[in-house]
PDB file of C-alpha atoms in Angstrom:
ATOM      1  CA  MET A  74       5.172  -6.932 -15.552  1.00  0.00           C
ATOM      2  CA  LEU A  75       6.873  -9.600 -13.471  1.00  0.00           C
ATOM      3  CA  ARG A  76       4.766 -11.240 -10.788  1.00  0.00           C
ATOM      4  CA  ARG A  77       5.483 -12.188  -7.196  1.00  0.00           C
ATOM      5  CA  SER A  78       3.822 -14.534  -4.739  1.00  0.00           C
ATOM      6  CA  VAL A  79       2.131 -12.973  -1.740  1.00  0.00           C
ATOM      7  CA  GLY A  80       4.144 -14.716   0.937  1.00  0.00           C
ATOM      8  CA  THR A  81       3.734 -18.465   0.562  1.00  0.00           C
ATOM      9  CA  SER A  82       0.054 -18.208  -0.350  1.00  0.00           C
ATOM     10  CA  GLY A  83      -1.197 -19.202  -3.788  1.00  0.00           C
ATOM     11  CA  LEU A  84      -1.907 -15.579  -4.706  1.00  0.00           C
ATOM     12  CA  THR A  85       0.417 -13.817  -7.140  1.00  0.00           C
ATOM     13  CA  VAL A  86       0.363 -10.129  -8.103  1.00  0.00           C
ATOM     14  CA  GLY A  87       2.320  -7.786 -10.324  1.00  0.00           C
ATOM     15  CA  ARG A  88       5.250  -6.200  -8.521  1.00  0.00           C
ATOM     16  CA  LEU A  89       3.787  -2.706  -8.842  1.00  0.00           C
ATOM     17  CA  GLY A  90       0.582  -2.059  -6.924  1.00  0.00           C
ATOM     18  CA  LEU A  91      -1.767   0.862  -7.530  1.00  0.00           C
ATOM     19  CA  GLY A  92      -2.894   2.897  -4.512  1.00  0.00           C
ATOM     20  CA  THR A  93      -6.131   4.902  -4.614  1.00  0.00           C
ATOM     21  CA  MET A  94      -5.967   7.055  -1.493  1.00  0.00           C
ATOM     22  CA  THR A  95      -6.303  10.288  -3.517  1.00  0.00           C
ATOM     23  CA  TRP A  96      -9.109   9.072  -5.791  1.00  0.00           C
ATOM     24  CA  GLY A  97     -12.168  11.243  -5.369  1.00  0.00           C
ATOM     25  CA  ARG A  98     -10.154  14.053  -3.838  1.00  0.00           C
ATOM     26  CA  ASP A  99      -6.927  15.019  -5.606  1.00  0.00           C
ATOM     27  CA  THR A 100      -7.380  12.489  -8.420  1.00  0.00           C
ATOM     28  CA  ARG A 101     -10.360  13.186 -10.668  1.00  0.00           C
ATOM     29  CA  PRO A 102     -12.426  10.272 -12.010  1.00  0.00           C
ATOM     30  CA  ASP A 103     -11.223  10.879 -15.578  1.00  0.00           C
ATOM     31  CA  ASP A 104      -7.595  10.774 -14.442  1.00  0.00           C
ATOM     32  CA  ALA A 105      -8.267   7.646 -12.367  1.00  0.00           C
ATOM     33  CA  LYS A 106      -9.692   6.010 -15.488  1.00  0.00           C
ATOM     34  CA  GLU A 107      -6.573   6.750 -17.537  1.00  0.00           C
ATOM     35  CA  VAL A 108      -4.295   5.585 -14.729  1.00  0.00           C
ATOM     36  CA  LEU A 109      -6.159   2.302 -14.288  1.00  0.00           C
ATOM     37  CA  ARG A 110      -6.265   1.636 -18.022  1.00  0.00           C
ATOM     38  CA  ALA A 111      -2.521   2.217 -18.395  1.00  0.00           C
ATOM     39  CA  PHE A 112      -1.767   0.156 -15.290  1.00  0.00           C
ATOM     40  CA  VAL A 113      -3.735  -2.888 -16.445  1.00  0.00           C
ATOM     41  CA  ALA A 114      -2.448  -2.584 -20.016  1.00  0.00           C
ATOM     42  CA  ALA A 115       1.099  -2.807 -18.629  1.00  0.00           C
ATOM     43  CA  GLY A 116       0.286  -6.024 -16.762  1.00  0.00           C
ATOM     44  CA  GLY A 117      -0.512  -4.533 -13.360  1.00  0.00           C
ATOM     45  CA  ASP A 118      -3.366  -5.985 -11.349  1.00  0.00           C
ATOM     46  CA  LEU A 119      -3.111  -5.187  -7.614  1.00  0.00           C
ATOM     47  CA  VAL A 120      -5.359  -2.209  -6.788  1.00  0.00           C
ATOM     48  CA  ASP A 121      -5.443  -1.142  -3.154  1.00  0.00           C
ATOM     49  CA  THR A 122      -8.319   0.916  -1.770  1.00  0.00           C
ATOM     50  CA  ALA A 123     -10.347   1.432   1.415  1.00  0.00           C
ATOM     51  CA  PRO A 124     -13.724   2.744   2.605  1.00  0.00           C
ATOM     52  CA  ALA A 125     -11.839   5.516   4.417  1.00  0.00           C
ATOM     53  CA  TYR A 126     -10.359   6.894   1.187  1.00  0.00           C
ATOM     54  CA  SER A 127     -12.412   9.986   0.401  1.00  0.00           C
ATOM     55  CA  ARG A 128     -15.211   8.467   2.518  1.00  0.00           C
ATOM     56  CA  GLY A 129     -15.956   5.746   0.018  1.00  0.00           C
ATOM     57  CA  ALA A 130     -15.427   7.789  -3.150  1.00  0.00           C
ATOM     58  CA  ALA A 131     -12.298   5.842  -4.134  1.00  0.00           C
ATOM     59  CA  GLU A 132     -14.181   2.546  -4.011  1.00  0.00           C
ATOM     60  CA  ARG A 133     -17.128   4.012  -5.936  1.00  0.00           C
ATOM     61  CA  ILE A 134     -14.830   5.283  -8.703  1.00  0.00           C
ATOM     62  CA  LEU A 135     -13.069   1.929  -8.909  1.00  0.00           C
ATOM     63  CA  GLY A 136     -16.419   0.148  -9.023  1.00  0.00           C
ATOM     64  CA  ARG A 137     -17.605   2.271 -11.944  1.00  0.00           C
ATOM     65  CA  LEU A 138     -14.370   1.658 -13.843  1.00  0.00           C
ATOM     66  CA  LEU A 139     -14.734  -2.086 -13.358  1.00  0.00           C
ATOM     67  CA  ARG A 140     -18.108  -1.871 -15.062  1.00  0.00           C
ATOM     68  CA  THR A 141     -17.046   0.360 -17.956  1.00  0.00           C
ATOM     69  CA  ASP A 142     -13.297   0.251 -18.612  1.00  0.00           C
ATOM     70  CA  VAL A 143     -11.497  -2.708 -17.010  1.00  0.00           C
ATOM     71  CA  ASP A 144     -12.583  -6.314 -16.572  1.00  0.00           C
ATOM     72  CA  ARG A 145     -13.059  -7.347 -12.939  1.00  0.00           C
ATOM     73  CA  ASP A 146     -11.083 -10.525 -13.584  1.00  0.00           C
ATOM     74  CA  ASP A 147      -8.051  -8.462 -14.602  1.00  0.00           C
ATOM     75  CA  VAL A 148      -7.588  -6.876 -11.171  1.00  0.00           C
ATOM     76  CA  VAL A 149      -6.793  -8.051  -7.659  1.00  0.00           C
ATOM     77  CA  ILE A 150      -8.842  -5.822  -5.361  1.00  0.00           C
ATOM     78  CA  ALA A 151      -7.355  -5.198  -1.934  1.00  0.00           C
ATOM     79  CA  THR A 152      -9.516  -3.161   0.399  1.00  0.00           C
ATOM     80  CA  LYS A 153      -9.708  -2.639   4.129  1.00  0.00           C
ATOM     81  CA  ALA A 154     -12.012  -2.137   7.091  1.00  0.00           C
ATOM     82  CA  GLY A 155     -11.835  -0.622  10.559  1.00  0.00           C
ATOM     83  CA  PHE A 156     -11.694   3.144  10.040  1.00  0.00           C
ATOM     84  CA  THR A 157     -15.046   4.798  10.635  1.00  0.00           C
ATOM     85  CA  PHE A 158     -16.325   8.356  11.108  1.00  0.00           C
ATOM     86  CA  ARG A 159     -18.116   9.559  14.225  1.00  0.00           C
ATOM     87  CA  ASP A 160     -19.217  13.159  14.550  1.00  0.00           C
ATOM     88  CA  GLY A 161     -17.001  13.975  11.572  1.00  0.00           C
ATOM     89  CA  VAL A 162     -13.887  12.475  13.180  1.00  0.00           C
ATOM     90  CA  ARG A 163     -12.172   9.374  11.834  1.00  0.00           C
ATOM     91  CA  VAL A 164     -11.655   6.691  14.490  1.00  0.00           C
ATOM     92  CA  VAL A 165     -10.390   3.120  14.515  1.00  0.00           C
ATOM     93  CA  ASP A 166     -13.045   0.515  15.296  1.00  0.00           C
ATOM     94  CA  THR A 167     -12.096  -3.108  14.704  1.00  0.00           C
ATOM     95  CA  SER A 168     -15.208  -4.655  16.222  1.00  0.00           C
ATOM     96  CA  ARG A 169     -16.885  -7.457  14.294  1.00  0.00           C
ATOM     97  CA  ARG A 170     -19.924  -5.246  13.631  1.00  0.00           C
ATOM     98  CA  VAL A 171     -17.973  -2.387  12.058  1.00  0.00           C
ATOM     99  CA  LEU A 172     -15.615  -4.630  10.094  1.00  0.00           C
ATOM    100  CA  LEU A 173     -18.403  -6.623   8.504  1.00  0.00           C
ATOM    101  CA  ASP A 174     -20.500  -3.499   7.866  1.00  0.00           C
ATOM    102  CA  ASP A 175     -17.467  -2.017   6.093  1.00  0.00           C
ATOM    103  CA  LEU A 176     -17.035  -5.191   4.066  1.00  0.00           C
ATOM    104  CA  TYR A 177     -20.579  -5.314   2.723  1.00  0.00           C
ATOM    105  CA  GLU A 178     -20.531  -1.597   1.959  1.00  0.00           C
ATOM    106  CA  SER A 179     -17.257  -2.122   0.058  1.00  0.00           C
ATOM    107  CA  LEU A 180     -18.822  -4.922  -1.973  1.00  0.00           C
ATOM    108  CA  ARG A 181     -21.744  -2.645  -2.833  1.00  0.00           C
ATOM    109  CA  ARG A 182     -19.572   0.324  -3.833  1.00  0.00           C
ATOM    110  CA  LEU A 183     -17.208  -1.842  -5.855  1.00  0.00           C
ATOM    111  CA  GLY A 184     -20.038  -3.707  -7.557  1.00  0.00           C
ATOM    112  CA  THR A 185     -18.404  -7.082  -6.986  1.00  0.00           C
ATOM    113  CA  ASP A 186     -19.321 -10.292  -5.195  1.00  0.00           C
ATOM    114  CA  HIS A 187     -15.901 -10.790  -3.623  1.00  0.00           C
ATOM    115  CA  ILE A 188     -12.786  -9.031  -2.350  1.00  0.00           C
ATOM    116  CA  ASP A 189      -9.449 -10.586  -3.243  1.00  0.00           C
ATOM    117  CA  VAL A 190      -7.471  -9.325  -0.224  1.00  0.00           C
ATOM    118  CA  TRP A 191      -9.410  -7.939   2.761  1.00  0.00           C
ATOM    119  CA  GLN A 192      -7.287  -6.187   5.391  1.00  0.00           C
ATOM    120  CA  VAL A 193      -7.800  -4.846   8.891  1.00  0.00           C
ATOM    121  CA  HIS A 194      -6.832  -1.200   8.332  1.00  0.00           C
ATOM    122  CA  ALA A 195      -5.169  -0.661  11.728  1.00  0.00           C
ATOM    123  CA  TRP A 196      -4.750  -2.194  15.155  1.00  0.00           C
ATOM    124  CA  GLY A 197      -7.772  -1.368  17.288  1.00  0.00           C
ATOM    125  CA  GLN A 198      -9.185  -1.654  20.785  1.00  0.00           C
ATOM    126  CA  ALA A 199     -11.569  -4.537  20.116  1.00  0.00           C
ATOM    127  CA  PRO A 200     -10.401  -7.947  21.357  1.00  0.00           C
ATOM    128  CA  LEU A 201      -8.021  -9.400  18.804  1.00  0.00           C
ATOM    129  CA  GLU A 202      -9.937 -12.665  18.627  1.00  0.00           C
ATOM    130  CA  GLU A 203     -13.119 -10.753  17.743  1.00  0.00           C
ATOM    131  CA  THR A 204     -11.373  -8.809  14.992  1.00  0.00           C
ATOM    132  CA  LEU A 205      -9.835 -11.928  13.489  1.00  0.00           C
ATOM    133  CA  ALA A 206     -13.102 -13.864  13.750  1.00  0.00           C
ATOM    134  CA  ALA A 207     -14.572 -11.324  11.334  1.00  0.00           C
ATOM    135  CA  LEU A 208     -11.830 -12.259   8.833  1.00  0.00           C
ATOM    136  CA  ASP A 209     -12.599 -15.939   9.346  1.00  0.00           C
ATOM    137  CA  HIS A 210     -16.302 -15.328   8.686  1.00  0.00           C
ATOM    138  CA  ALA A 211     -15.600 -13.332   5.532  1.00  0.00           C
ATOM    139  CA  VAL A 212     -13.292 -15.989   4.092  1.00  0.00           C
ATOM    140  CA  SER A 213     -15.471 -18.942   5.073  1.00  0.00           C
ATOM    141  CA  THR A 214     -18.542 -17.377   3.447  1.00  0.00           C
ATOM    142  CA  GLY A 215     -16.668 -16.797   0.184  1.00  0.00           C
ATOM    143  CA  VAL A 216     -16.915 -13.015  -0.044  1.00  0.00           C
ATOM    144  CA  VAL A 217     -13.184 -12.689   0.719  1.00  0.00           C
ATOM    145  CA  ARG A 218     -10.445 -14.755  -0.895  1.00  0.00           C
ATOM    146  CA  TYR A 219      -7.443 -13.805   1.285  1.00  0.00           C
ATOM    147  CA  ALA A 220      -7.062 -11.964   4.600  1.00  0.00           C
ATOM    148  CA  GLY A 221      -4.378  -9.491   5.632  1.00  0.00           C
ATOM    149  CA  VAL A 222      -3.581  -6.607   7.939  1.00  0.00           C
ATOM    150  CA  SER A 223      -2.416  -3.030   7.506  1.00  0.00           C
ATOM    151  CA  ASN A 224      -0.299  -0.760   9.697  1.00  0.00           C
ATOM    152  CA  PHE A 225       0.399  -3.538  12.206  1.00  0.00           C
ATOM    153  CA  VAL A 226       3.811  -3.215  13.869  1.00  0.00           C
ATOM    154  CA  GLY A 227       5.976  -6.274  14.463  1.00  0.00           C
ATOM    155  CA  TRP A 228       4.476  -7.604  17.680  1.00  0.00           C
ATOM    156  CA  GLN A 229       0.933  -6.959  16.450  1.00  0.00           C
ATOM    157  CA  THR A 230       1.651  -8.850  13.242  1.00  0.00           C
ATOM    158  CA  ALA A 231       3.099 -11.744  15.225  1.00  0.00           C
ATOM    159  CA  ALA A 232       0.176 -11.819  17.659  1.00  0.00           C
ATOM    160  CA  ALA A 233      -2.404 -11.869  14.872  1.00  0.00           C
ATOM    161  CA  ALA A 234      -0.567 -14.407  12.707  1.00  0.00           C
ATOM    162  CA  THR A 235       0.045 -16.714  15.673  1.00  0.00           C
ATOM    163  CA  TRP A 236      -3.630 -16.622  16.663  1.00  0.00           C
ATOM    164  CA  GLN A 237      -4.720 -17.470  13.137  1.00  0.00           C
ATOM    165  CA  SER A 238      -2.307 -20.370  12.838  1.00  0.00           C
ATOM    166  CA  ALA A 239      -3.161 -21.827  16.257  1.00  0.00           C
ATOM    167  CA  PHE A 240      -6.341 -23.609  15.177  1.00  0.00           C
ATOM    168  CA  PRO A 241      -7.253 -25.353  11.904  1.00  0.00           C
ATOM    169  CA  GLY A 242      -9.849 -23.560   9.848  1.00  0.00           C
ATOM    170  CA  ARG A 243      -8.884 -20.010  10.706  1.00  0.00           C
ATOM    171  CA  ALA A 244      -8.051 -17.725   7.787  1.00  0.00           C
ATOM    172  CA  ARG A 245      -4.322 -17.438   7.416  1.00  0.00           C
ATOM    173  CA  LEU A 246      -2.959 -13.884   7.201  1.00  0.00           C
ATOM    174  CA  VAL A 247      -1.144 -13.491   3.893  1.00  0.00           C
ATOM    175  CA  SER A 248       0.064  -9.870   3.980  1.00  0.00           C
ATOM    176  CA  ASN A 249       0.732  -6.655   5.855  1.00  0.00           C
ATOM    177  CA  GLN A 250       1.202  -3.142   4.558  1.00  0.00           C
ATOM    178  CA  VAL A 251       3.081  -0.372   6.341  1.00  0.00           C
ATOM    179  CA  GLU A 252       5.030   2.671   5.219  1.00  0.00           C
ATOM    180  CA  TYR A 253       8.419   1.824   3.730  1.00  0.00           C
ATOM    181  CA  SER A 254      10.842   3.807   1.566  1.00  0.00           C
ATOM    182  CA  LEU A 255      14.340   5.259   1.609  1.00  0.00           C
ATOM    183  CA  LEU A 256      12.927   7.891   3.984  1.00  0.00           C
ATOM    184  CA  ALA A 257      11.062   5.446   6.231  1.00  0.00           C
ATOM    185  CA  ARG A 258      12.924   2.230   6.973  1.00  0.00           C
ATOM    186  CA  ARG A 259      11.473   1.403  10.377  1.00  0.00           C
ATOM    187  CA  ALA A 260       9.755  -1.666   8.928  1.00  0.00           C
ATOM    188  CA  GLU A 261      13.157  -3.373   8.708  1.00  0.00           C
ATOM    189  CA  VAL A 262      13.469  -3.465  12.508  1.00  0.00           C
ATOM    190  CA  GLU A 263      10.478  -5.642  13.435  1.00  0.00           C
ATOM    191  CA  VAL A 264       7.796  -5.750  10.737  1.00  0.00           C
ATOM    192  CA  LEU A 265       9.831  -7.361   7.960  1.00  0.00           C
ATOM    193  CA  PRO A 266      11.376  -9.980  10.272  1.00  0.00           C
ATOM    194  CA  ALA A 267       7.868 -10.884  11.486  1.00  0.00           C
ATOM    195  CA  LEU A 268       6.630 -11.175   7.906  1.00  0.00           C
ATOM    196  CA  ARG A 269       9.548 -13.410   6.972  1.00  0.00           C
ATOM    197  CA  HIS A 270       8.892 -15.641   9.986  1.00  0.00           C
ATOM    198  CA  PHE A 271       5.201 -16.031   9.195  1.00  0.00           C
ATOM    199  CA  GLU A 272       5.814 -16.228   5.420  1.00  0.00           C
ATOM    200  CA  MET A 273       3.602 -13.225   4.660  1.00  0.00           C
ATOM    201  CA  GLY A 274       3.721 -10.775   1.776  1.00  0.00           C
ATOM    202  CA  PHE A 275       4.522  -7.081   2.123  1.00  0.00           C
ATOM    203  CA  PHE A 276       2.828  -4.156   0.374  1.00  0.00           C
ATOM    204  CA  PRO A 277       4.740  -0.959   1.281  1.00  0.00           C
ATOM    205  CA  TRP A 278       2.674   2.210   1.173  1.00  0.00           C
ATOM    206  CA  SER A 279       4.158   5.600   0.341  1.00  0.00           C
ATOM    207  CA  PRO A 280       7.182   3.950  -1.332  1.00  0.00           C
ATOM    208  CA  MET A 281       8.240   7.321  -2.735  1.00  0.00           C
ATOM    209  CA  GLY A 282       8.553   8.974   0.674  1.00  0.00           C
ATOM    210  CA  ARG A 283       5.200  10.785   0.306  1.00  0.00           C
ATOM    211  CA  GLY A 284       6.393  12.122  -3.041  1.00  0.00           C
ATOM    212  CA  VAL A 285       9.621  13.638  -1.742  1.00  0.00           C
ATOM    213  CA  LEU A 286      11.846  10.982  -3.348  1.00  0.00           C
ATOM    214  CA  THR A 287      10.679  12.009  -6.826  1.00  0.00           C
ATOM    215  CA  GLY A 288      12.910  15.066  -6.401  1.00  0.00           C
ATOM    216  CA  LYS A 289      10.064  17.502  -7.003  1.00  0.00           C
ATOM    217  CA  TYR A 290      10.781  19.355  -3.737  1.00  0.00           C
ATOM    218  CA  ARG A 291      14.510  19.891  -4.273  1.00  0.00           C
ATOM    219  CA  GLY A 292      13.953  23.527  -5.282  1.00  0.00           C
ATOM    220  CA  GLY A 293      11.032  24.289  -2.974  1.00  0.00           C
ATOM    221  CA  VAL A 294       7.354  23.392  -2.767  1.00  0.00           C
ATOM    222  CA  PRO A 295       5.629  23.405  -6.203  1.00  0.00           C
ATOM    223  CA  ARG A 296       2.199  25.002  -6.231  1.00  0.00           C
ATOM    224  CA  ASP A 297       0.564  21.905  -7.690  1.00  0.00           C
ATOM    225  CA  SER A 298       2.156  19.482  -5.204  1.00  0.00           C
ATOM    226  CA  ARG A 299       0.538  17.716  -2.266  1.00  0.00           C
ATOM    227  CA  ALA A 300       2.757  19.645   0.130  1.00  0.00           C
ATOM    228  CA  ALA A 301       1.124  22.859  -1.087  1.00  0.00           C
ATOM    229  CA  THR A 302      -2.390  21.692  -0.151  1.00  0.00           C
ATOM    230  CA  ALA A 303      -4.076  22.274   3.192  1.00  0.00           C
ATOM    231  CA  HIS A 304      -5.186  18.638   3.512  1.00  0.00           C
ATOM    232  CA  PHE A 305      -1.864  16.991   2.566  1.00  0.00           C
ATOM    233  CA  GLY A 306       0.749  19.551   3.623  1.00  0.00           C
ATOM    234  CA  TRP A 307       1.005  18.009   7.096  1.00  0.00           C
ATOM    235  CA  TYR A 308       1.584  14.607   5.492  1.00  0.00           C
ATOM    236  CA  VAL A 309       4.579  15.670   3.385  1.00  0.00           C
ATOM    237  CA  GLU A 310       6.166  18.200   5.765  1.00  0.00           C
ATOM    238  CA  PRO A 311       8.033  15.658   7.999  1.00  0.00           C
ATOM    239  CA  TYR A 312      10.088  14.578   4.964  1.00  0.00           C
ATOM    240  CA  LEU A 313      11.218  18.038   3.958  1.00  0.00           C
ATOM    241  CA  GLU A 314      13.818  18.349   6.722  1.00  0.00           C
ATOM    242  CA  ALA A 315      17.620  18.220   6.368  1.00  0.00           C
ATOM    243  CA  ARG A 316      18.111  14.471   6.756  1.00  0.00           C
ATOM    244  CA  SER A 317      15.586  13.714   4.044  1.00  0.00           C
ATOM    245  CA  ARG A 318      17.147  16.294   1.739  1.00  0.00           C
ATOM    246  CA  ALA A 319      20.490  14.507   2.070  1.00  0.00           C
ATOM    247  CA  VAL A 320      18.893  11.214   1.028  1.00  0.00           C
ATOM    248  CA  VAL A 321      17.145  12.865  -1.931  1.00  0.00           C
ATOM    249  CA  GLU A 322      20.453  14.362  -3.084  1.00  0.00           C
ATOM    250  CA  ALA A 323      22.100  10.938  -2.883  1.00  0.00           C
ATOM    251  CA  VAL A 324      19.281   9.488  -4.984  1.00  0.00           C
ATOM    252  CA  ALA A 325      19.721  12.292  -7.533  1.00  0.00           C
ATOM    253  CA  LYS A 326      23.467  11.652  -7.697  1.00  0.00           C
ATOM    254  CA  ALA A 327      22.881   7.947  -8.312  1.00  0.00           C
ATOM    255  CA  ALA A 328      20.338   8.784 -11.009  1.00  0.00           C
ATOM    256  CA  ASP A 329      22.814  11.045 -12.788  1.00  0.00           C
ATOM    257  CA  GLY A 330      25.377   8.269 -12.823  1.00  0.00           C
ATOM    258  CA  LEU A 331      22.927   5.670 -14.119  1.00  0.00           C
ATOM    259  CA  GLY A 332      21.247   7.903 -16.684  1.00  0.00           C
ATOM    260  CA  VAL A 333      17.769   7.474 -15.210  1.00  0.00           C
ATOM    261  CA  SER A 334      15.467   9.709 -13.167  1.00  0.00           C
ATOM    262  CA  PRO A 335      15.659  10.072  -9.359  1.00  0.00           C
ATOM    263  CA  LEU A 336      12.167   8.664  -8.964  1.00  0.00           C
ATOM    264  CA  GLN A 337      13.190   5.533 -10.845  1.00  0.00           C
ATOM    265  CA  VAL A 338      16.192   5.024  -8.568  1.00  0.00           C
ATOM    266  CA  ALA A 339      14.063   5.413  -5.420  1.00  0.00           C
ATOM    267  CA  TRP A 340      11.387   3.166  -6.901  1.00  0.00           C
ATOM    268  CA  LEU A 341      13.794   0.373  -7.841  1.00  0.00           C
ATOM    269  CA  TRP A 342      15.348   0.482  -4.373  1.00  0.00           C
ATOM    270  CA  VAL A 343      12.046  -0.179  -2.625  1.00  0.00           C
ATOM    271  CA  ARG A 344      10.564  -2.502  -5.264  1.00  0.00           C
ATOM    272  CA  ASP A 345      13.515  -4.876  -5.023  1.00  0.00           C
ATOM    273  CA  ALA A 346      14.282  -4.520  -1.311  1.00  0.00           C
ATOM    274  CA  PRO A 347      14.317  -7.855   0.557  1.00  0.00           C
ATOM    275  CA  GLY A 348      10.850  -9.004   1.573  1.00  0.00           C
ATOM    276  CA  VAL A 349       8.885  -6.597  -0.619  1.00  0.00           C
ATOM    277  CA  THR A 350       6.030  -8.045  -2.681  1.00  0.00           C
ATOM    278  CA  ALA A 351       4.535  -4.991  -4.393  1.00  0.00           C
ATOM    279  CA  PRO A 352       4.858  -1.345  -3.348  1.00  0.00           C
ATOM    280  CA  LEU A 353       1.598   0.628  -3.588  1.00  0.00           C
ATOM    281  CA  LEU A 354       2.095   3.619  -5.847  1.00  0.00           C
ATOM    282  CA  GLY A 355      -0.267   6.591  -5.501  1.00  0.00           C
ATOM    283  CA  VAL A 356      -0.029   8.492  -8.777  1.00  0.00           C
ATOM    284  CA  ARG A 357      -2.632  11.047  -9.847  1.00  0.00           C
ATOM    285  CA  THR A 358      -2.235  10.879 -13.639  1.00  0.00           C
ATOM    286  CA  ALA A 359      -1.186   8.428 -16.324  1.00  0.00           C
ATOM    287  CA  ALA A 360       1.769  10.709 -17.092  1.00  0.00           C
ATOM    288  CA  GLN A 361       3.001  10.273 -13.513  1.00  0.00           C
ATOM    289  CA  LEU A 362       2.629   6.488 -13.815  1.00  0.00           C
ATOM    290  CA  ALA A 363       4.641   6.233 -17.050  1.00  0.00           C
ATOM    291  CA  PRO A 364       8.215   6.441 -15.642  1.00  0.00           C
ATOM    292  CA  TYR A 365       7.474   3.684 -13.125  1.00  0.00           C
ATOM    293  CA  LEU A 366       6.210   1.420 -15.891  1.00  0.00           C
ATOM    294  CA  GLU A 367       9.321   2.285 -17.925  1.00  0.00           C
ATOM    295  CA  ALA A 368      11.427   1.126 -14.965  1.00  0.00           C
ATOM    296  CA  GLU A 369       9.907  -2.369 -14.996  1.00  0.00           C
ATOM    297  CA  PRO A 370      12.887  -4.048 -16.744  1.00  0.00           C
ATOM    298  CA  MET A 371      15.484  -2.036 -14.781  1.00  0.00           C
ATOM    299  CA  THR A 372      17.423  -3.061 -11.682  1.00  0.00           C
ATOM    300  CA  LEU A 373      19.789  -1.141  -9.450  1.00  0.00           C
ATOM    301  CA  PRO A 374      23.416  -2.251  -9.367  1.00  0.00           C
ATOM    302  CA  PRO A 375      24.016  -3.922  -5.984  1.00  0.00           C
ATOM    303  CA  GLU A 376      26.659  -1.376  -5.020  1.00  0.00           C
ATOM    304  CA  ILE A 377      24.202   1.495  -5.645  1.00  0.00           C
ATOM    305  CA  ALA A 378      21.498  -0.186  -3.563  1.00  0.00           C
ATOM    306  CA  ALA A 379      23.998  -0.740  -0.746  1.00  0.00           C
ATOM    307  CA  ALA A 380      25.214   2.870  -0.919  1.00  0.00           C
ATOM    308  CA  LEU A 381      21.630   4.104  -0.650  1.00  0.00           C
ATOM    309  CA  ASP A 382      21.156   1.802   2.341  1.00  0.00           C
ATOM    310  CA  ASP A 383      24.132   3.436   4.019  1.00  0.00           C
ATOM    311  CA  VAL A 384      23.042   7.022   3.395  1.00  0.00           C
ATOM    312  CA  SER A 385      19.415   6.428   4.400  1.00  0.00           C
ATOM    313  CA  GLY A 386      19.880   4.641   7.701  1.00  0.00           C
ATOM    314  CA  GLY A 387      22.493   1.938   7.502  1.00  0.00           C
ATOM    315  CA  GLN A 388      23.027  -1.532   6.116  1.00  0.00           C
ATOM    316  CA  ASN A 389      19.963  -3.618   5.346  1.00  0.00           C
ATOM    317  CA  GLU A 390      20.879  -6.855   7.082  1.00  0.00           C
ATOM    318  CA  ALA A 391      18.458  -8.880   4.972  1.00  0.00           C
ATOM    319  CA  ARG A 392      20.154  -7.781   1.756  1.00  0.00           C
ATOM    320  CA  SER A 393      23.348  -9.619   2.641  1.00  0.00           C
ATOM    321  CA  THR A 394      21.716 -12.870   3.788  1.00  0.00           C
TER     322      THR A 394
END
């Protein structure tokens, strides 16, 4: 698998990242094991998780696999902090206390002495300088190698990155992750320009449009799909409307012409979009992972990528610069 630098930091990762949001819920531990084995065997290393994923179960599963199936040195662990549960309700809390509590609980669940990329999971109500001071503490004490953010919009990214670069010794922010796919291109408006300006990496989540860009919903909602579940139906439903269907049909048409699958076309578009470091792919089985690994040597013809830009929201200005 080809590797990319995370912004202008010294960290490099494979250009396919593995997301674990469904681990411990829709992805069984045995399936997670097979996925991780296949991913690492193919040269992948970036594994993204969070304490909020299945209330810590995703991190616990990953931690067990790092003890039994995959060497810790073969993976780049990216986890997060700032989502907590109160009275059964998930809330954002980016205070120093909660962030550092999350960090040390993550280290315990993962069974490791350090996190490679530690990210603030979302913008919160705590003072920004307090939130970022927690990142500084984690990096300066050696339990975190690199610091990043998640789900920060453009101005939030700029505010945080500017604060960190204003004084020597603060931990530089190396990455952000927000939703980005052919069905969700809002990141191109402000987030990606901010990342380019501050020379940060970009880890798109839900690069397959919450599964819709695989084409599995073209004939309806399969019984075994996320859209058919009570806990994920709400998540997929916004991308089952007419505009999204038109994009999916365009992807399918391109796939027919290229002799590949629709999911591979949609994957290649986002993987090689300007500014992208490594999309985070949330597969549930090794069989689902296989076609993405098969697409590693492939590239989209420029005219196909541009046509998909046009049908999904318009020209990507960064592609032509």
